[in-house]
Amino acid sequence: MIKFEKVDKVYKNGYKALTDINLEIKEGEFVAIIGRSGAGKSTLIRTINKMIDINSGSLLVEGVDVSKLTGKKLRKFRRNIGMIFQQFNLVNRMSVINNVLAGFVPDLNIFQSTLGLYPKKYKLKALEALQEVDILEQAYSRADQLSGGQKQRVALARTIAQDPKIILADEPTASLDPVTSRQVMEYLKKINKENNIAILLNIHEIDLGLEYAERCIGIKDGIVVYDGPSSEVNSEVLELIYGDAYNKGE
């Protein structure tokens, strides 16, 4: 489904974020990507929807060469990939349902998008998505009236309403307390299992990532140093990924 072959990424300042990445992600996998800050985790997942361009190598998503996509083809391609961010990316002054419906704007004509006229089928999909993450009762509340955990569930609803085949989650629990973080992870797991959506999760909370994801990819200085079952990640593996930072509890 997703295939990296010898992928490198070097930023303009000369920083090499990814080196010789060779990975294959299958349909329906739930993968946690762990590593120190600056290891290349966010860069890795953001190459998949071409938010970040690779410099060399090959990156295929469902057989499509991502590096060659531009314009309308790139926008169409991104419709199959959901993205969840740490800061939710909601419009606070808008209602919950309108935040979910905003994901359909690229499918509207100019008249519809200007006036916010969404076809009934989109409204039904938005309501179904809100129900799936148990926040339907807040559909007509303003987003700024919600807690952080509720906002992230709305972001999840916006994503699943698009029927994505892949979800990229970039630190989705970083702004949340431990209890709410676990709730969000439960919803991600539910979406993964019930809809067979591949999820790539960049996460700092090691224990949380390993508990919910079946597979773990460990990155150190832009290099994959571990790729295997989460259940087999032990202190030796974590020391390999985090080095001295793991021993110091950082």
Short mmCIF file of C-alpha atoms in Angstrom, two decimals:
data_model
loop_
_atom_site.label_atom_id
_atom_site.label_comp_id
_atom_site.label_asym_id
_atom_site.label_seq_id
_atom_site.Cartn_x
_atom_site.Cartn_y
_atom_site.Cartn_z
CA MET A 1 0.00 0.00 0.00
CA ILE A 2 2.80 2.41 0.99
CA LYS A 3 6.32 1.62 -0.13
CA PHE A 4 9.49 3.56 0.61
CA GLU A 5 12.61 2.54 -1.30
CA LYS A 6 15.93 4.24 -0.51
CA VAL A 7 14.17 7.50 0.36
CA ASP A 8 16.29 10.47 1.43
CA LYS A 9 15.19 13.92 2.57
CA VAL A 10 17.60 16.83 2.96
CA TYR A 11 16.29 20.27 3.92
CA LYS A 12 17.59 23.46 2.34
CA ASN A 13 19.73 24.21 5.38
CA GLY A 14 21.59 20.97 4.77
CA TYR A 15 19.93 18.98 7.55
CA LYS A 16 19.41 15.36 6.49
CA ALA A 17 16.07 14.34 7.99
CA LEU A 18 15.72 10.90 6.36
CA THR A 19 18.41 8.50 5.16
CA ASP A 20 17.87 5.40 3.02
CA ILE A 21 14.32 4.68 4.23
CA ASN A 22 13.03 1.27 3.13
CA LEU A 23 9.57 0.49 4.49
CA GLU A 24 6.34 -1.13 3.38
CA ILE A 25 3.02 -0.39 5.11
CA LYS A 26 0.13 -2.73 4.37
CA GLU A 27 -3.58 -2.01 4.21
CA GLY A 28 -5.19 -1.83 7.64
CA GLU A 29 -1.94 -1.70 9.64
CA PHE A 30 -1.69 0.42 12.78
CA VAL A 31 1.90 1.61 13.04
CA ALA A 32 3.47 3.71 15.79
CA ILE A 33 6.53 5.74 14.81
CA ILE A 34 8.72 6.58 17.78
CA GLY A 35 11.99 8.41 18.34
CA ARG A 36 13.51 11.51 19.87
CA SER A 37 12.45 15.02 18.82
CA GLY A 38 14.09 15.83 15.51
CA ALA A 39 14.59 12.16 14.62
CA GLY A 40 12.56 12.50 11.41
CA LYS A 41 9.17 11.13 12.50
CA SER A 42 7.03 14.03 11.25
CA THR A 43 9.09 14.29 8.07
CA LEU A 44 8.49 10.61 7.37
CA ILE A 45 4.71 10.72 7.60
CA ARG A 46 4.41 14.05 5.78
CA THR A 47 6.20 12.70 2.72
CA ILE A 48 3.33 10.24 2.26
CA ASN A 49 0.83 12.96 1.27
CA LYS A 50 3.59 15.14 -0.21
CA MET A 51 3.37 17.86 2.40
CA ILE A 52 7.14 17.36 2.27
CA ASP A 53 8.98 16.39 -0.92
CA ILE A 54 11.62 13.67 -0.93
CA ASN A 55 15.00 14.31 -2.55
CA SER A 56 15.77 10.84 -3.82
CA GLY A 57 14.48 7.29 -3.82
CA SER A 58 10.98 6.05 -4.54
CA LEU A 59 7.74 6.53 -2.60
CA LEU A 60 4.69 4.70 -3.89
CA VAL A 61 1.20 4.88 -2.38
CA GLU A 62 -1.16 2.31 -3.91
CA GLY A 63 1.21 2.13 -6.86
CA VAL A 64 1.22 5.91 -7.42
CA ASP A 65 4.60 7.68 -7.54
CA VAL A 66 4.00 10.48 -5.03
CA SER A 67 6.96 12.56 -6.21
CA LYS A 68 5.37 13.06 -9.64
CA LEU A 69 2.04 14.39 -8.38
CA THR A 70 1.16 18.05 -8.86
CA GLY A 71 -1.93 20.27 -9.14
CA LYS A 72 -5.28 18.52 -9.51
CA LYS A 73 -3.74 15.05 -9.43
CA LEU A 74 -2.09 15.80 -6.10
CA ARG A 75 -5.30 17.24 -4.63
CA LYS A 76 -7.26 14.18 -5.78
CA PHE A 77 -4.61 11.87 -4.34
CA ARG A 78 -4.77 13.62 -0.96
CA ARG A 79 -8.49 12.94 -0.72
CA ASN A 80 -7.61 9.34 0.17
CA ILE A 81 -5.27 10.36 2.99
CA GLY A 82 -6.57 11.83 6.23
CA MET A 83 -4.31 13.99 8.42
CA ILE A 84 -4.73 14.60 12.14
CA PHE A 85 -2.60 17.22 13.86
CA GLN A 86 -1.64 18.04 17.43
CA GLN A 87 -3.53 21.36 17.33
CA PHE A 88 -6.79 19.97 15.85
CA ASN A 89 -6.95 22.58 13.01
CA LEU A 90 -10.58 23.50 13.68
CA VAL A 91 -12.22 26.87 13.07
CA ASN A 92 -13.35 27.82 16.58
CA ARG A 93 -16.12 30.19 15.52
CA MET A 94 -17.75 27.51 13.36
CA SER A 95 -20.08 24.77 14.55
CA VAL A 96 -18.83 21.23 14.97
CA ILE A 97 -20.74 19.96 11.94
CA ASN A 98 -19.46 22.79 9.76
CA ASN A 99 -15.92 21.93 10.76
CA VAL A 100 -16.53 18.38 9.57
CA LEU A 101 -18.25 19.59 6.40
CA ALA A 102 -15.25 21.81 5.64
CA GLY A 103 -13.47 18.66 4.49
CA PHE A 104 -15.86 18.50 1.54
CA VAL A 105 -15.15 22.04 0.28
CA PRO A 106 -12.85 20.79 -2.54
CA ASP A 107 -15.84 18.84 -3.92
CA LEU A 108 -18.11 21.90 -4.15
CA ASN A 109 -18.51 24.39 -6.96
CA ILE A 110 -17.66 28.05 -6.35
CA PHE A 111 -21.29 28.99 -5.65
CA GLN A 112 -21.75 26.20 -3.09
CA SER A 113 -18.43 26.83 -1.32
CA THR A 114 -18.99 30.60 -1.12
CA LEU A 115 -22.41 30.24 0.48
CA GLY A 116 -21.63 27.10 2.46
CA LEU A 117 -24.29 25.07 0.67
CA TYR A 118 -23.53 21.42 1.30
CA PRO A 119 -25.54 18.66 -0.41
CA LYS A 120 -27.62 16.45 1.88
CA LYS A 121 -25.35 13.45 1.28
CA TYR A 122 -22.40 15.37 2.78
CA LYS A 123 -24.42 16.43 5.81
CA LEU A 124 -25.44 12.83 6.43
CA LYS A 125 -21.84 11.66 6.13
CA ALA A 126 -20.74 14.35 8.58
CA LEU A 127 -23.39 13.32 11.11
CA GLU A 128 -22.49 9.65 10.72
CA ALA A 129 -18.82 10.45 11.32
CA LEU A 130 -19.66 12.43 14.45
CA GLN A 131 -21.73 9.54 15.71
CA GLU A 132 -18.85 7.15 15.09
CA VAL A 133 -16.66 9.08 17.53
CA ASP A 134 -19.53 9.63 20.00
CA ILE A 135 -19.85 13.39 19.71
CA LEU A 136 -23.03 13.70 17.67
CA GLU A 137 -24.76 15.57 20.50
CA GLN A 138 -22.31 18.46 19.98
CA ALA A 139 -22.95 18.76 16.24
CA TYR A 140 -24.37 22.28 16.47
CA SER A 141 -22.11 23.59 19.24
CA ARG A 142 -19.32 26.01 18.43
CA ALA A 143 -15.92 24.39 18.32
CA ASP A 144 -14.54 26.82 20.89
CA GLN A 145 -16.98 25.42 23.46
CA LEU A 146 -15.34 21.98 23.34
CA SER A 147 -12.59 20.44 25.44
CA GLY A 148 -9.30 19.44 23.85
CA GLY A 149 -10.33 15.81 23.68
CA GLN A 150 -13.65 16.70 22.06
CA LYS A 151 -11.87 18.88 19.50
CA GLN A 152 -9.61 16.00 18.55
CA ARG A 153 -12.65 13.75 18.13
CA VAL A 154 -14.16 16.34 15.78
CA ALA A 155 -10.89 16.32 13.84
CA LEU A 156 -11.18 12.54 13.66
CA ALA A 157 -14.77 12.82 12.42
CA ARG A 158 -13.71 15.29 9.73
CA THR A 159 -11.08 12.82 8.60
CA ILE A 160 -13.21 9.66 8.52
CA ALA A 161 -16.07 11.48 6.76
CA GLN A 162 -13.78 11.59 3.72
CA ASP A 163 -13.53 7.76 3.63
CA PRO A 164 -9.71 7.78 3.63
CA LYS A 165 -7.64 4.68 3.04
CA ILE A 166 -4.81 6.04 5.17
CA ILE A 167 -4.72 8.27 8.25
CA LEU A 168 -1.54 10.12 9.22
CA ALA A 169 -1.66 11.14 12.88
CA ASP A 170 1.07 13.63 13.84
CA GLU A 171 1.24 13.79 17.65
CA PRO A 172 -2.57 13.69 18.08
CA THR A 173 -2.35 13.30 21.86
CA ALA A 174 0.44 15.79 22.61
CA SER A 175 -1.94 18.53 23.81
CA LEU A 176 -4.12 16.21 25.89
CA ASP A 177 -4.09 14.88 29.44
CA PRO A 178 -3.38 11.16 29.97
CA VAL A 179 -7.03 10.09 30.33
CA THR A 180 -8.15 11.99 27.23
CA SER A 181 -5.10 10.76 25.29
CA ARG A 182 -6.17 7.19 25.94
CA GLN A 183 -9.71 7.97 24.79
CA VAL A 184 -8.40 9.38 21.51
CA MET A 185 -6.23 6.30 21.02
CA GLU A 186 -9.28 4.09 21.60
CA TYR A 187 -11.11 5.90 18.80
CA LEU A 188 -8.11 5.58 16.47
CA LYS A 189 -7.99 1.86 17.18
CA LYS A 190 -11.74 1.55 16.58
CA ILE A 191 -11.46 3.36 13.25
CA ASN A 192 -8.50 1.20 12.27
CA LYS A 193 -10.28 -2.07 13.02
CA GLU A 194 -13.82 -1.29 11.88
CA ASN A 195 -12.90 0.54 8.67
CA ASN A 196 -9.63 -1.27 7.85
CA ILE A 197 -7.84 2.07 7.53
CA ALA A 198 -4.05 2.09 7.74
CA ILE A 199 -2.89 4.46 10.49
CA LEU A 200 0.61 5.84 10.88
CA LEU A 201 0.99 7.44 14.27
CA ASN A 202 3.86 9.74 15.23
CA ILE A 203 3.85 9.77 19.03
CA HIS A 204 6.08 10.80 21.93
CA GLU A 205 4.22 8.76 24.57
CA ILE A 206 6.06 5.49 24.01
CA ASP A 207 3.90 3.24 26.21
CA LEU A 208 0.69 4.55 24.69
CA GLY A 209 1.90 4.02 21.13
CA LEU A 210 3.13 0.50 21.84
CA GLU A 211 -0.11 -0.44 23.59
CA TYR A 212 -2.38 0.43 20.67
CA ALA A 213 -0.25 -0.12 17.56
CA GLU A 214 0.62 -3.62 16.42
CA ARG A 215 3.79 -2.51 14.66
CA CYS A 216 6.49 -0.10 15.76
CA ILE A 217 9.01 1.80 13.65
CA GLY A 218 11.86 3.37 15.58
CA ILE A 219 13.80 6.23 14.00
CA LYS A 220 17.10 7.68 15.17
CA ASP A 221 18.78 10.57 13.33
CA GLY A 222 16.67 9.93 10.22
CA ILE A 223 17.49 6.22 10.06
CA VAL A 224 15.10 3.33 10.78
CA VAL A 225 16.78 1.37 13.56
CA TYR A 226 13.82 -0.83 14.50
CA ASP A 227 10.85 -2.18 12.56
CA GLY A 228 8.85 -4.95 14.13
CA PRO A 229 6.00 -5.96 16.45
CA SER A 230 5.24 -3.53 19.25
CA SER A 231 5.11 -6.47 21.62
CA GLU A 232 8.82 -7.12 21.04
CA VAL A 233 9.99 -3.61 21.92
CA ASN A 234 12.06 -3.95 25.08
CA SER A 235 14.59 -1.85 26.96
CA GLU A 236 17.38 -2.80 24.55
CA VAL A 237 15.32 -1.65 21.55
CA LEU A 238 14.36 1.60 23.29
CA GLU A 239 18.00 2.27 24.14
CA LEU A 240 18.86 1.69 20.47
CA ILE A 241 16.22 4.23 19.41
CA TYR A 242 16.68 6.85 22.12
CA GLY A 243 20.30 6.33 23.17
CA ASP A 244 21.35 8.18 26.32
CA ALA A 245 18.00 9.99 26.42
CA TYR A 246 16.24 6.72 27.26
CA ASN A 247 18.62 5.95 30.14
CA LYS A 248 18.10 9.46 31.51
CA GLY A 249 14.31 9.14 31.24
CA GLU A 250 14.02 12.06 28.81
#
